[in-house]
GROMACS .gro file of C-alpha atoms in nm:
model
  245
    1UNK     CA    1  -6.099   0.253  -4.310
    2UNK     CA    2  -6.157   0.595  -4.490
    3UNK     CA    3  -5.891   0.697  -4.721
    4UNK     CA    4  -5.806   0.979  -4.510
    5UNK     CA    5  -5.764   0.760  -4.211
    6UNK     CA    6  -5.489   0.567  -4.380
    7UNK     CA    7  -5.296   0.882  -4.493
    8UNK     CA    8  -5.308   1.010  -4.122
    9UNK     CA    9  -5.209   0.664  -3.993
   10UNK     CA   10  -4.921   0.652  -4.303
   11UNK     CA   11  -4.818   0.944  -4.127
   12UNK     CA   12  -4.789   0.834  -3.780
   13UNK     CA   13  -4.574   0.571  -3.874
   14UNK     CA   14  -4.385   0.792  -4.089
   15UNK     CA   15  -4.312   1.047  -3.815
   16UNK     CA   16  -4.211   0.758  -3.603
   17UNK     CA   17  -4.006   0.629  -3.800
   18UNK     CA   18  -3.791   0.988  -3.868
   19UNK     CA   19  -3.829   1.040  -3.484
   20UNK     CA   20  -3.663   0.660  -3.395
   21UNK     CA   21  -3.363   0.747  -3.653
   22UNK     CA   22  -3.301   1.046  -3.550
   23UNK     CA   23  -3.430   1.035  -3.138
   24UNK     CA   24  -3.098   1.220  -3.003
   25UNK     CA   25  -2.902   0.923  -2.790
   26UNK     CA   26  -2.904   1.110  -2.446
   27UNK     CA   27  -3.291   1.078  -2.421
   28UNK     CA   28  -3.262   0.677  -2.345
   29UNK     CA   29  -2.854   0.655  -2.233
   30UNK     CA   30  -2.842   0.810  -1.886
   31UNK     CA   31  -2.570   1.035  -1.843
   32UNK     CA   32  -2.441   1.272  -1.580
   33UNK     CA   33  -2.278   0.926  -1.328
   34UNK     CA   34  -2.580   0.858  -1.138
   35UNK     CA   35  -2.685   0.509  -1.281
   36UNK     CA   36  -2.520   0.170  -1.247
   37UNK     CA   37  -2.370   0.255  -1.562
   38UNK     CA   38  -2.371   0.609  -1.713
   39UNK     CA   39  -2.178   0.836  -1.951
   40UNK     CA   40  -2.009   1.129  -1.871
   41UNK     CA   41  -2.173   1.240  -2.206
   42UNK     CA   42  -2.404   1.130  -2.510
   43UNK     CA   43  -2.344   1.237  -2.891
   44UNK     CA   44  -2.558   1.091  -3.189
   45UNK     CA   45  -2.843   0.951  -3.237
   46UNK     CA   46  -3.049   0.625  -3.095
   47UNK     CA   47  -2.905   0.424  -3.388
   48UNK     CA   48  -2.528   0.628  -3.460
   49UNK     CA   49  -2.365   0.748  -3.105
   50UNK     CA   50  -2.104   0.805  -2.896
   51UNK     CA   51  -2.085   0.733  -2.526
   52UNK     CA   52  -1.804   0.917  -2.366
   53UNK     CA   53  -1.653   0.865  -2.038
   54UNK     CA   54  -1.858   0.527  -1.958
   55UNK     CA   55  -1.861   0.400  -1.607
   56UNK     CA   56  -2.026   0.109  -1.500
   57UNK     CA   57  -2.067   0.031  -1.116
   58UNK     CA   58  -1.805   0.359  -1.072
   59UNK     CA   59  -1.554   0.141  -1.300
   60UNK     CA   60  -1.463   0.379  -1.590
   61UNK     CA   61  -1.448   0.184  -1.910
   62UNK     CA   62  -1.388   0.464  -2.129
   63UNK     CA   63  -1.552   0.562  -2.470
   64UNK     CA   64  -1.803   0.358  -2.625
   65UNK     CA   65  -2.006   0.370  -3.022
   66UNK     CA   66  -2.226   0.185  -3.170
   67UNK     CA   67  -2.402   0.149  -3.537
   68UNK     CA   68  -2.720  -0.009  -3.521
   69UNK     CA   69  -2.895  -0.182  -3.794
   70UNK     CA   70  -3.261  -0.110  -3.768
   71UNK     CA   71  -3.360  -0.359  -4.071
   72UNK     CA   72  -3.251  -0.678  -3.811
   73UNK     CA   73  -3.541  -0.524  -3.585
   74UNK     CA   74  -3.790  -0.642  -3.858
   75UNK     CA   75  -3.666  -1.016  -3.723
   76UNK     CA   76  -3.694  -0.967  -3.381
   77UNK     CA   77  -3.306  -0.874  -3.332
   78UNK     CA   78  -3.112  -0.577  -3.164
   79UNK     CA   79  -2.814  -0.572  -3.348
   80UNK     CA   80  -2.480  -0.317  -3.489
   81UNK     CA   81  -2.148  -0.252  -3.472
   82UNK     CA   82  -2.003  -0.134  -3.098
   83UNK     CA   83  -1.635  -0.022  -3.045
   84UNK     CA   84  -1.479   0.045  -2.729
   85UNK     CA   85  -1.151   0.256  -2.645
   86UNK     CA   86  -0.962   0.307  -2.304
   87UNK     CA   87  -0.623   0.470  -2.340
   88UNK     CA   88  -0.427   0.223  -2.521
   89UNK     CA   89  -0.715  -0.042  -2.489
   90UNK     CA   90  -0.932  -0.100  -2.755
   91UNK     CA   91  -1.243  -0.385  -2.843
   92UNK     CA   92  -1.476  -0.386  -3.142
   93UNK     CA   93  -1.750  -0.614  -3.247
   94UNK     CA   94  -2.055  -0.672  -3.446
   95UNK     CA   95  -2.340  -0.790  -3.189
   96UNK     CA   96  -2.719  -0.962  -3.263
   97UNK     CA   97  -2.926  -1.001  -2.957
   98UNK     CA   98  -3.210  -1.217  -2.995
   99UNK     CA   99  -3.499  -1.331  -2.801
  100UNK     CA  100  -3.476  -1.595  -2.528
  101UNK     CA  101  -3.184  -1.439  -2.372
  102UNK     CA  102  -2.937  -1.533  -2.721
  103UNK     CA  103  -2.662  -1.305  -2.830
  104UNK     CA  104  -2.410  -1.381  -3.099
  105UNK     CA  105  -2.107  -1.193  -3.153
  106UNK     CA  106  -1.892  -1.208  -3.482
  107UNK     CA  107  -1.539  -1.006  -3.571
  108UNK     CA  108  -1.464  -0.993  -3.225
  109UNK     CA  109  -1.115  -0.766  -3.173
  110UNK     CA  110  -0.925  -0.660  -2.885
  111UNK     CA  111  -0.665  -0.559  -2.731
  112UNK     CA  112  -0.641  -0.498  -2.367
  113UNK     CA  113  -0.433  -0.463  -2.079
  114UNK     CA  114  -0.476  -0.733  -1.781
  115UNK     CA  115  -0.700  -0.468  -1.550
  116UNK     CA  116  -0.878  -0.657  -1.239
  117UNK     CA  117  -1.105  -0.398  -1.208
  118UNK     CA  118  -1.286  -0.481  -1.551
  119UNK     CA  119  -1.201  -0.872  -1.537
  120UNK     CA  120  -1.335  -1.039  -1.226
  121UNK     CA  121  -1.125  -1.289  -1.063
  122UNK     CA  122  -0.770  -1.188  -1.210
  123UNK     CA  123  -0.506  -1.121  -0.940
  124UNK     CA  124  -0.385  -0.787  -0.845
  125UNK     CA  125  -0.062  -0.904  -0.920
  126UNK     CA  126  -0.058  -1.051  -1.236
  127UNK     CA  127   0.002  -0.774  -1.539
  128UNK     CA  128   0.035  -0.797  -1.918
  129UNK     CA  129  -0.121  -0.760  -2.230
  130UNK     CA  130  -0.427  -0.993  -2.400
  131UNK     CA  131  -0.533  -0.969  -2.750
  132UNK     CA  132  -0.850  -1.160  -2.907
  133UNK     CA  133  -0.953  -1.211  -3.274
  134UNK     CA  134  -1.297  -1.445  -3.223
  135UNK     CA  135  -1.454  -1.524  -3.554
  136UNK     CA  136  -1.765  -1.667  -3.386
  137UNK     CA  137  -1.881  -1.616  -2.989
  138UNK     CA  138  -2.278  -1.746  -2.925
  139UNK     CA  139  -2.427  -1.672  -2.572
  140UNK     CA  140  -2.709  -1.878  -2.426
  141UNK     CA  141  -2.865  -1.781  -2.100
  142UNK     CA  142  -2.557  -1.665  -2.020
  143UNK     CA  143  -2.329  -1.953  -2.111
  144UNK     CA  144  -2.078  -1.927  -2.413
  145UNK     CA  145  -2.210  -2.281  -2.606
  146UNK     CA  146  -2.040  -2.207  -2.950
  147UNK     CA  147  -1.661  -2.056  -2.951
  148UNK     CA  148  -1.433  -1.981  -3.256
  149UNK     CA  149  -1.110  -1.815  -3.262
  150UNK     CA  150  -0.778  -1.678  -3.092
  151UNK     CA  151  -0.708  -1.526  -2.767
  152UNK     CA  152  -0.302  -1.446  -2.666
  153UNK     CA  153  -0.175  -1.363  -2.359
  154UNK     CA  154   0.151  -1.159  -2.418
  155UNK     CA  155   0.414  -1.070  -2.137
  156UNK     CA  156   0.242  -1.200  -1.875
  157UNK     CA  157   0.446  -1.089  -1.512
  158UNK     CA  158   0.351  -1.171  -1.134
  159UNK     CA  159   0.398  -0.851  -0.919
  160UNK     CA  160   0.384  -0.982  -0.557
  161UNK     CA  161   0.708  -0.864  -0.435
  162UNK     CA  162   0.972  -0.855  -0.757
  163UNK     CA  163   0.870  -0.914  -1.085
  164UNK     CA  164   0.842  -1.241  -1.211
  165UNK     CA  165   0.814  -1.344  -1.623
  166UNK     CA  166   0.550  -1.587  -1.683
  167UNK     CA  167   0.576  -1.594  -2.082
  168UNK     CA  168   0.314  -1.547  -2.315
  169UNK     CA  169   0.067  -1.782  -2.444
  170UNK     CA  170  -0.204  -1.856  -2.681
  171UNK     CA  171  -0.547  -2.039  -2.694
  172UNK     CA  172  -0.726  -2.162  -3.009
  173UNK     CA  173  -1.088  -2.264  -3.056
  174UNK     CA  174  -1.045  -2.374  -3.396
  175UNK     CA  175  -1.474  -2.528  -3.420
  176UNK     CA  176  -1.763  -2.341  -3.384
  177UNK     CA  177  -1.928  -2.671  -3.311
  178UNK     CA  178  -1.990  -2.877  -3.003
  179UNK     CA  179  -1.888  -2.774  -2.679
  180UNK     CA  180  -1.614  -2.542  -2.703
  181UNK     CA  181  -1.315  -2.677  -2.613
  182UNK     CA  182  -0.924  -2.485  -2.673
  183UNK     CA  183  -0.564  -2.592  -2.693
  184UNK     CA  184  -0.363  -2.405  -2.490
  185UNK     CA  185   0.038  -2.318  -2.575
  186UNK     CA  186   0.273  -2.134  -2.505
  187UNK     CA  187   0.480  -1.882  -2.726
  188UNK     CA  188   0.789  -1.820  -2.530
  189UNK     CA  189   0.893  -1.752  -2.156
  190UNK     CA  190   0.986  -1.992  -1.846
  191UNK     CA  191   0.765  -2.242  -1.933
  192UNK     CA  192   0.656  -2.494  -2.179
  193UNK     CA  193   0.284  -2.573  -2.175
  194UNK     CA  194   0.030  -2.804  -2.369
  195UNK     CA  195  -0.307  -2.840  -2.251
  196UNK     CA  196  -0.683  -2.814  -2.317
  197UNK     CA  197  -0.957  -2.609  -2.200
  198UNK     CA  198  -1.305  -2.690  -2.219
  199UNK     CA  199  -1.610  -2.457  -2.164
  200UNK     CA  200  -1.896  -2.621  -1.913
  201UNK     CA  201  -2.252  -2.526  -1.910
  202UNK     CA  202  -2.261  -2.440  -1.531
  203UNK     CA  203  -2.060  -2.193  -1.695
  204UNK     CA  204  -1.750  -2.282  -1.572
  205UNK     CA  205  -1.394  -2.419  -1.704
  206UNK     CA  206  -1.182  -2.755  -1.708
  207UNK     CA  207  -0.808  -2.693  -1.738
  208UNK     CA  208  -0.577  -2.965  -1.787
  209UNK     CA  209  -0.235  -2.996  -1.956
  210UNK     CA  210   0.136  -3.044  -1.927
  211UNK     CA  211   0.397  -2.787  -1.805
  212UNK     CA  212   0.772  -2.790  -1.719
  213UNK     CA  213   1.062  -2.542  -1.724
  214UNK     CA  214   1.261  -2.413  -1.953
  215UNK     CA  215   1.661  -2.431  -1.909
  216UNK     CA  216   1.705  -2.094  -1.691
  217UNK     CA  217   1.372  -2.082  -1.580
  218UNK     CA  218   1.356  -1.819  -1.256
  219UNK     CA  219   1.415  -2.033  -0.913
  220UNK     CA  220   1.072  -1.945  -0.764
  221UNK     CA  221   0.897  -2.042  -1.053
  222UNK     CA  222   1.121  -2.410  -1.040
  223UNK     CA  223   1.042  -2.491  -0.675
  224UNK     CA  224   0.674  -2.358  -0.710
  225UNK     CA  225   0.622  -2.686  -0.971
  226UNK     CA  226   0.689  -2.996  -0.703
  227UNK     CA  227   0.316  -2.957  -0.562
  228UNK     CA  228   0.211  -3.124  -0.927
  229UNK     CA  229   0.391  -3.448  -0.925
  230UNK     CA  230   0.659  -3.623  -0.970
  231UNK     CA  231   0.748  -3.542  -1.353
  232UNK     CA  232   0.739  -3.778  -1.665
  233UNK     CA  233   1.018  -3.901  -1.884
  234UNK     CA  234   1.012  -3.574  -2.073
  235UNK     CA  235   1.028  -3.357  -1.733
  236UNK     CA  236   0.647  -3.245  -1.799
  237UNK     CA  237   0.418  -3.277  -1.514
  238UNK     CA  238   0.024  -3.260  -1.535
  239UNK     CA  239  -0.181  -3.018  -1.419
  240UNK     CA  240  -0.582  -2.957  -1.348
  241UNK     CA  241  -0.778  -2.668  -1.274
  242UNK     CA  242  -1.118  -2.664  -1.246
  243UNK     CA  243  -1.392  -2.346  -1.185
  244UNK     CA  244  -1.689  -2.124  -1.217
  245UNK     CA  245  -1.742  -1.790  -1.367
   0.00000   0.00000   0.00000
């Protein structure tokens, strides 16, 4: 190749380099509500943006940024820093997506209000606040097959007709390795719970433990407990839930 080839082709790569960094965001989000998931509008570039008034499927999830690394790219891997804010809620992370349908998430922080209409399958009635601080989270084909860290449930209250406490709890995955697998506790409220929770590869969840009441426990919550069992020595009775995601 003639020397003046390779300068203009030094060049192409050159000006598509400058135009990748600095591509203005709202050329590749789509904006404006029309999409399955849109912003209300785009600010930055491809790399460094902002995402304001997200919705996805109509759902508003609020504000979104991100700070991509463009160096991972030279390994085959999307990854960068995203943060998320609603009102009071508010989730960060850093994020590598890989090939083969992999994505590992590190520094995971969050904390949320209990909103069914951004977590699928939680009852209409049931209200508080979660909070998660994941060291480790890897994602295969859609299955969670490494889990390390700490998710609370704070406040927790059932809302079908008047309010009832539920307590607050907390679940540790304290290995990275293996199948992930938690212990579940409480911190306080109506109820005193041990148990263990185990991720499956269908995905899905095993849920198993021990729960009784506490001395002045709320009556509905007492008579609601029978269905388990008769209770052991300690007044504990076990409990199982299995499921899908």
């Amino acid at each position: 190749m003639k020397r003046g080839a390779w300068i203009a082709l030094f060049a192409v790569v050159a000006f598509a380099a400058i135009l990748l960094a600095r591509m203005p965001a709202a050329w590749v989000i789509p904006g404006g509500g029309s999409a399955r998931g849109a912003c209300a509008s785009v600010e930055g570039t491809l790399w460094s943006g902002v995402c304001s008034g997200l919705r996805v499927q109509g759902t508003p999830v609020g504000d979104f940024s991100w700070e991509l690394y463009p160096m991972r790219l030279l390994y085959g891997r999307l990854a960068g820093h995203v943060t998320a804010t609603r009102a009071a809620n508010t989730a960060s992370a850093d994020v590598e997506l890989g090939l083969g349908q992999r994505a590992t998430l590190r520094h995971v922080k969050a904390d949320l209000a209990l909103d069914p209409a951004l977590i699928p399958g939680l009852p209409a009635t049931l209200h508080g606040r979660a909070t998660l601080d994941l060291e480790l989270v890897r994602i295969e084909h859609g299955v969670i097959t490494q889990l390390k860290g700490r998710i609370e449930a704070h406040d927790l209250e059932d809302r079908a007709g008047l309010a009832t406490p539920l307590g607050s709890y907390v679940l540790t995955f304290p290995e990275a390795k293996g199948e992930p697998t938690g212990k579940l506790r409480d911190l306080d409220g109506p109820l005193a719970v041990e148990g263990t929770l185990r991720l499956t590869p269908q995905p899905g969840y095993e849920l198993e433990g021990l729960v009784a009441p506490r001395r002045g426990a709320p009556p509905e919550i007492v008579s609601s407990l029978p269905f388990l069992g008769a209770p052991d020595a300690t007044g504990r009775r076990p409990f199982s839930v299995v499921g899908t995601f």
